[in-house]
Tab-separated table of C-alpha atoms in Angstrom:
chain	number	residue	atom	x	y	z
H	1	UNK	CA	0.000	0.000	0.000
H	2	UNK	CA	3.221	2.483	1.035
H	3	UNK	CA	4.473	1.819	-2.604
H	4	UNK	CA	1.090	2.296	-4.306
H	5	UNK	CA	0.699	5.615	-2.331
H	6	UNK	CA	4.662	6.663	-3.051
H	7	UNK	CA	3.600	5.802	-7.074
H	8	UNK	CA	0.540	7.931	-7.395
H	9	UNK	CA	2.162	10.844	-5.068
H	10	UNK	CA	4.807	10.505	-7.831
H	11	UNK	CA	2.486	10.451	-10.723
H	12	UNK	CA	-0.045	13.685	-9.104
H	13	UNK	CA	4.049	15.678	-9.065
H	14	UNK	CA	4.420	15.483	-12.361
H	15	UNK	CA	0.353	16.160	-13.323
H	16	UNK	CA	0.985	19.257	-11.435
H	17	UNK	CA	4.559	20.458	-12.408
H	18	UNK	CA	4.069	19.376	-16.010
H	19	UNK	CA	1.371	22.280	-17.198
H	20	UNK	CA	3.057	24.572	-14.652
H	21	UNK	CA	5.779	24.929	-16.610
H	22	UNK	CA	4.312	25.002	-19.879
H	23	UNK	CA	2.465	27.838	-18.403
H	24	UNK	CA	5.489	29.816	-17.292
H	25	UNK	CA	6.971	29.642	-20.645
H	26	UNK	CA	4.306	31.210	-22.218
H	27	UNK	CA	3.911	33.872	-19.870
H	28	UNK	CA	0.498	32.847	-18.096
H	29	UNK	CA	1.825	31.899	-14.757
H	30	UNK	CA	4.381	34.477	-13.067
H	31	UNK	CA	6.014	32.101	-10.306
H	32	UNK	CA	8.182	34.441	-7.922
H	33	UNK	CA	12.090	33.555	-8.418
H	34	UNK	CA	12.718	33.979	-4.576
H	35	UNK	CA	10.164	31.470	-3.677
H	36	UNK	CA	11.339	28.691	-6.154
H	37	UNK	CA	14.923	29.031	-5.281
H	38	UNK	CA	14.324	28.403	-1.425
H	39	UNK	CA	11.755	25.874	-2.150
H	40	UNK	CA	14.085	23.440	-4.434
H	41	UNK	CA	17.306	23.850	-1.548
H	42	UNK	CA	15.030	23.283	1.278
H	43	UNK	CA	12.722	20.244	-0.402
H	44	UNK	CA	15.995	18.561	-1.870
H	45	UNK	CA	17.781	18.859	1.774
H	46	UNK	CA	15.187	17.399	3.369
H	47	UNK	CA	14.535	14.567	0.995
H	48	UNK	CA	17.588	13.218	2.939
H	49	UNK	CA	16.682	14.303	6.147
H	50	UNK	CA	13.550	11.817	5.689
H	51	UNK	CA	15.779	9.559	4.701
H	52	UNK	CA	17.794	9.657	7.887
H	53	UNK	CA	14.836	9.682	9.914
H	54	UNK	CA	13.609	6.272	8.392
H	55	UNK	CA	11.208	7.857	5.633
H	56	UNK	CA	11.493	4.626	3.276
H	57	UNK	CA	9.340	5.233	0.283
H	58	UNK	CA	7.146	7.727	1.369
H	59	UNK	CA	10.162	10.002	1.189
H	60	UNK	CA	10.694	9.145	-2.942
H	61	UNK	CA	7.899	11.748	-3.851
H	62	UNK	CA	9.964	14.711	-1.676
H	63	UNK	CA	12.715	13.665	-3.681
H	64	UNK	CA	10.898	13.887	-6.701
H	65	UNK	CA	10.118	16.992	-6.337
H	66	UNK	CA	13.415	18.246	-4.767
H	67	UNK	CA	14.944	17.819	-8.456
H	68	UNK	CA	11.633	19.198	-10.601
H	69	UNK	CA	11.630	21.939	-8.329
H	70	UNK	CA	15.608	22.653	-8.390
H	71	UNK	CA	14.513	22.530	-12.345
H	72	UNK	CA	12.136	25.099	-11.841
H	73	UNK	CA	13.516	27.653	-10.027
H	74	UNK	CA	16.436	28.219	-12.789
H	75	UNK	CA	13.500	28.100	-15.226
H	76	UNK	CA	11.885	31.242	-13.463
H	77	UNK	CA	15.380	32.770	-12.818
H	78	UNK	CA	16.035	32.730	-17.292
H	79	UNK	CA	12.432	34.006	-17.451
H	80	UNK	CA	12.594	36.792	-15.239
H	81	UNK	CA	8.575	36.617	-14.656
H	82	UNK	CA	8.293	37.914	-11.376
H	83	UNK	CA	5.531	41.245	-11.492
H	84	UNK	CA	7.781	43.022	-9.039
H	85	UNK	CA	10.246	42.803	-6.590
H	86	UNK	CA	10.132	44.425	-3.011
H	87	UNK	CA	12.414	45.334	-0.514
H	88	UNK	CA	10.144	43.020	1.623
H	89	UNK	CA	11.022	40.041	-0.619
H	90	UNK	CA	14.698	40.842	-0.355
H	91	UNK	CA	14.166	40.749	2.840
H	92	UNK	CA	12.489	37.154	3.396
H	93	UNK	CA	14.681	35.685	0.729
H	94	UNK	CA	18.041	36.756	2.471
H	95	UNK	CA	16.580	35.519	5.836
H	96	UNK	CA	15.504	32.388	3.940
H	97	UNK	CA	18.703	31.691	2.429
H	98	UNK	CA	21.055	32.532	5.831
H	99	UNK	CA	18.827	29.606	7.658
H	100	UNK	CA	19.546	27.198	5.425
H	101	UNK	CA	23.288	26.748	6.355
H	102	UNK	CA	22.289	26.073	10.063
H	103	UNK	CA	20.983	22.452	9.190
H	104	UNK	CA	24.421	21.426	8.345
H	105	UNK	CA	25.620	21.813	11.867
H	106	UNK	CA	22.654	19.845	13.449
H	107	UNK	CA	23.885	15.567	13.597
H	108	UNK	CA	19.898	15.561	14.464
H	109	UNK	CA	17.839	15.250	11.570
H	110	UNK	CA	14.599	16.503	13.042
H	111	UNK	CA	16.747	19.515	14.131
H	112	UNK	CA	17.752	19.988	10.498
H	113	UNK	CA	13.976	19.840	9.581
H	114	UNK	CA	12.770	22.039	11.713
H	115	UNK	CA	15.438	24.803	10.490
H	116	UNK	CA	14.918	23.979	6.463
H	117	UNK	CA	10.549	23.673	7.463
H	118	UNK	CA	11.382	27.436	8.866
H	119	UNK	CA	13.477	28.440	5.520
H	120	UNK	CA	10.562	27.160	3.670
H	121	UNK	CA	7.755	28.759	4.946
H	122	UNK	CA	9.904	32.268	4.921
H	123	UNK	CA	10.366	31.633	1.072
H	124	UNK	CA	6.346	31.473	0.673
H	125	UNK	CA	6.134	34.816	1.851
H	126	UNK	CA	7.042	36.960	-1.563
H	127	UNK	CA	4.520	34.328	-3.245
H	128	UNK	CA	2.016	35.365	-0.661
H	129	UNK	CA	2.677	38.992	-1.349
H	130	UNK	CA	2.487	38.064	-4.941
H	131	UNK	CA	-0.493	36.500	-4.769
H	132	UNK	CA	-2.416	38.951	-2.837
H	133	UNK	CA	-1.906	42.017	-5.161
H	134	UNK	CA	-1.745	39.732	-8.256
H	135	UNK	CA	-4.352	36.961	-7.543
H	136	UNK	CA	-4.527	35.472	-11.002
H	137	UNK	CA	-0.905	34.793	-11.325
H	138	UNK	CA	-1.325	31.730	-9.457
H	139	UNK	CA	-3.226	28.532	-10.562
H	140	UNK	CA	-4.760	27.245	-7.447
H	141	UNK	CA	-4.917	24.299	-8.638
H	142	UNK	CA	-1.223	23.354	-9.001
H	143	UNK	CA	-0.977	24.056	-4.661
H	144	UNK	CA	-4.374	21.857	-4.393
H	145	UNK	CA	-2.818	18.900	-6.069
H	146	UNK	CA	0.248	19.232	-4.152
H	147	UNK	CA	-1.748	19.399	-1.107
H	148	UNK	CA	-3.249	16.128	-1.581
H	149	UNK	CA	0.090	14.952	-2.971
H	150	UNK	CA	1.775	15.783	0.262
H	151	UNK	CA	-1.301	14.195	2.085
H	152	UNK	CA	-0.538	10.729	0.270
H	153	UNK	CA	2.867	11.093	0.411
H	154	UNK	CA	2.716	11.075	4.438
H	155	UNK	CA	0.329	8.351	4.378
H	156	UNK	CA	3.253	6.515	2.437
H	157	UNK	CA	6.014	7.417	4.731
H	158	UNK	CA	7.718	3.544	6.908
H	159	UNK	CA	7.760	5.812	10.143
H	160	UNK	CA	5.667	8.692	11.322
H	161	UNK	CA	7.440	11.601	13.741
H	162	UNK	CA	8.409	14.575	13.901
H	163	UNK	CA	11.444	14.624	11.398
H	164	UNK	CA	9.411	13.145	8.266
H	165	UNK	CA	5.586	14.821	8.759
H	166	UNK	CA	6.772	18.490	9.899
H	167	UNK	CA	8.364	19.331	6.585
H	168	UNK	CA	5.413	17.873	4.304
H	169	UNK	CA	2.647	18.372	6.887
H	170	UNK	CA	3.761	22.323	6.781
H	171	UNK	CA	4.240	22.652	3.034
H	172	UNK	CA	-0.066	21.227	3.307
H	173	UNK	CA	-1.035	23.753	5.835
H	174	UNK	CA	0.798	26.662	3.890
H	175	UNK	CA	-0.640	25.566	0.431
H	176	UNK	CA	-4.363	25.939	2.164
H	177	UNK	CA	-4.034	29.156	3.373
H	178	UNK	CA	-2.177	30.400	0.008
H	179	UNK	CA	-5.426	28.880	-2.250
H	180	UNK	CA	-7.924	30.455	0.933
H	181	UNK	CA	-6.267	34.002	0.638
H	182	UNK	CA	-6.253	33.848	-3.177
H	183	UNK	CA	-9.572	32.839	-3.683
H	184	UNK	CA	-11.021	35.660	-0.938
H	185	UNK	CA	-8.910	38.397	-2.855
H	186	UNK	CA	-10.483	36.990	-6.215
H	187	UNK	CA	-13.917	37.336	-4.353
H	188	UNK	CA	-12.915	40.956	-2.881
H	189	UNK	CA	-11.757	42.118	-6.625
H	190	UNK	CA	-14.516	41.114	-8.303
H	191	UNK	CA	-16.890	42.982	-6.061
H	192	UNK	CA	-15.289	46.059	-6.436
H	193	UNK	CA	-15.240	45.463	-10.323
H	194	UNK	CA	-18.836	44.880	-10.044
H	195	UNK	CA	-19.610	47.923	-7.646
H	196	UNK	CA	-16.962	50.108	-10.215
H	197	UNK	CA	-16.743	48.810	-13.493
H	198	UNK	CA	-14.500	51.445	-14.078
H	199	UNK	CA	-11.578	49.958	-12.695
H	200	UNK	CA	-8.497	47.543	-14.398
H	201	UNK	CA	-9.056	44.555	-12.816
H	202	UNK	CA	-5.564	42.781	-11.803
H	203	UNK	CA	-3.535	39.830	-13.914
């Protein structure tokens, strides 16, 4: 059951990465650079971290999408989609970055976790921003998949503690209240289109 569970986590990674990319090629989904970059160091990192902590094959899918993501966050960098970049960003994506050494000092790999989960979560932040003032730059699907791709994935995983559900179980919880906020500042947008027709809606 583990393996059938690592095999379709596997399969919805690619479903979901697959028109993603397409999409950022031809310009209709603006991925923030910061974000990516963060998100394939800490995901590929702790890919081994599972493994220390006795993921077995539950931990293949992180993997998986340690390298895709790697993949995509040089793709973003040669694109240069982002809308804009703010100081705020900077910001986040320097603390981001000067976390991740710290896991290489930790011989514990739930310590190591815990710092890359941290570095993680601080690289959502520009996306957040992102996706606040530019709500349709996002498809929510592609966080919805990997939401229930990270649900299966844990269900796969030989041993469940600390060390191998923080880093997936977080990456869940933060893709919920990224599609949540999007879809109430869709909601929020449209009303004042509707109330002032007047006004340029947002890409």
């Amino acid at each position: 059951m583990r393996s059938l569970l690592t095999v379709i986590a596997i399969l919805l990674t690619f479903y979901a990465y697959i028109p993603y990319i397409k999409g950022i090629r031809i310009g209709t989904i603006q991925p923030h650079v910061f974000s990516w970059i963060i998100w394939g160091a800490t995901t590929f990192i702790v890919f081994f971290a599972q493994v220390a902590g006795h993921g077995g094959v539950g931990s293949i899918p992180i993997g998986v999408s340690g390298i895709i993501t790697v993949f995509v966050a040089f793709f973003v960098y040669h694109k240069r989609s982002d809308i804009q970049i703010t100081k705020s960003d900077w910001f986040f994506f320097g603390l981001a970055l000067s976390s991740l050494p710290f896991w290489f000092y930790f011989s514990d790999p739930l310590a190591a976790v815990l710092v890359l989960t941290l570095a993680d979560i601080l690289g959502f932040i520009p996306t957040f921003r992102k996706g606040y003032i530019f709500p349709n730059s996002e498809p929510l699907g592609f966080y919805l998949i990997f939401l229930f791709r990270n649900f299966l994935a844990m269900v796969a995983l030989a041993e469940w503690n600390t060390t191998t559900l923080l880093f997936p179980g977080s990456a869940a919880i933060a893709c919920v209240v990224f599609v949540v906020m999007v879809k109430i500042r869709k909601k929020k947008i449209e009303s004042i289109l509707d109330s002032q027709p007047d006004k340029i809606p947002l890409i």
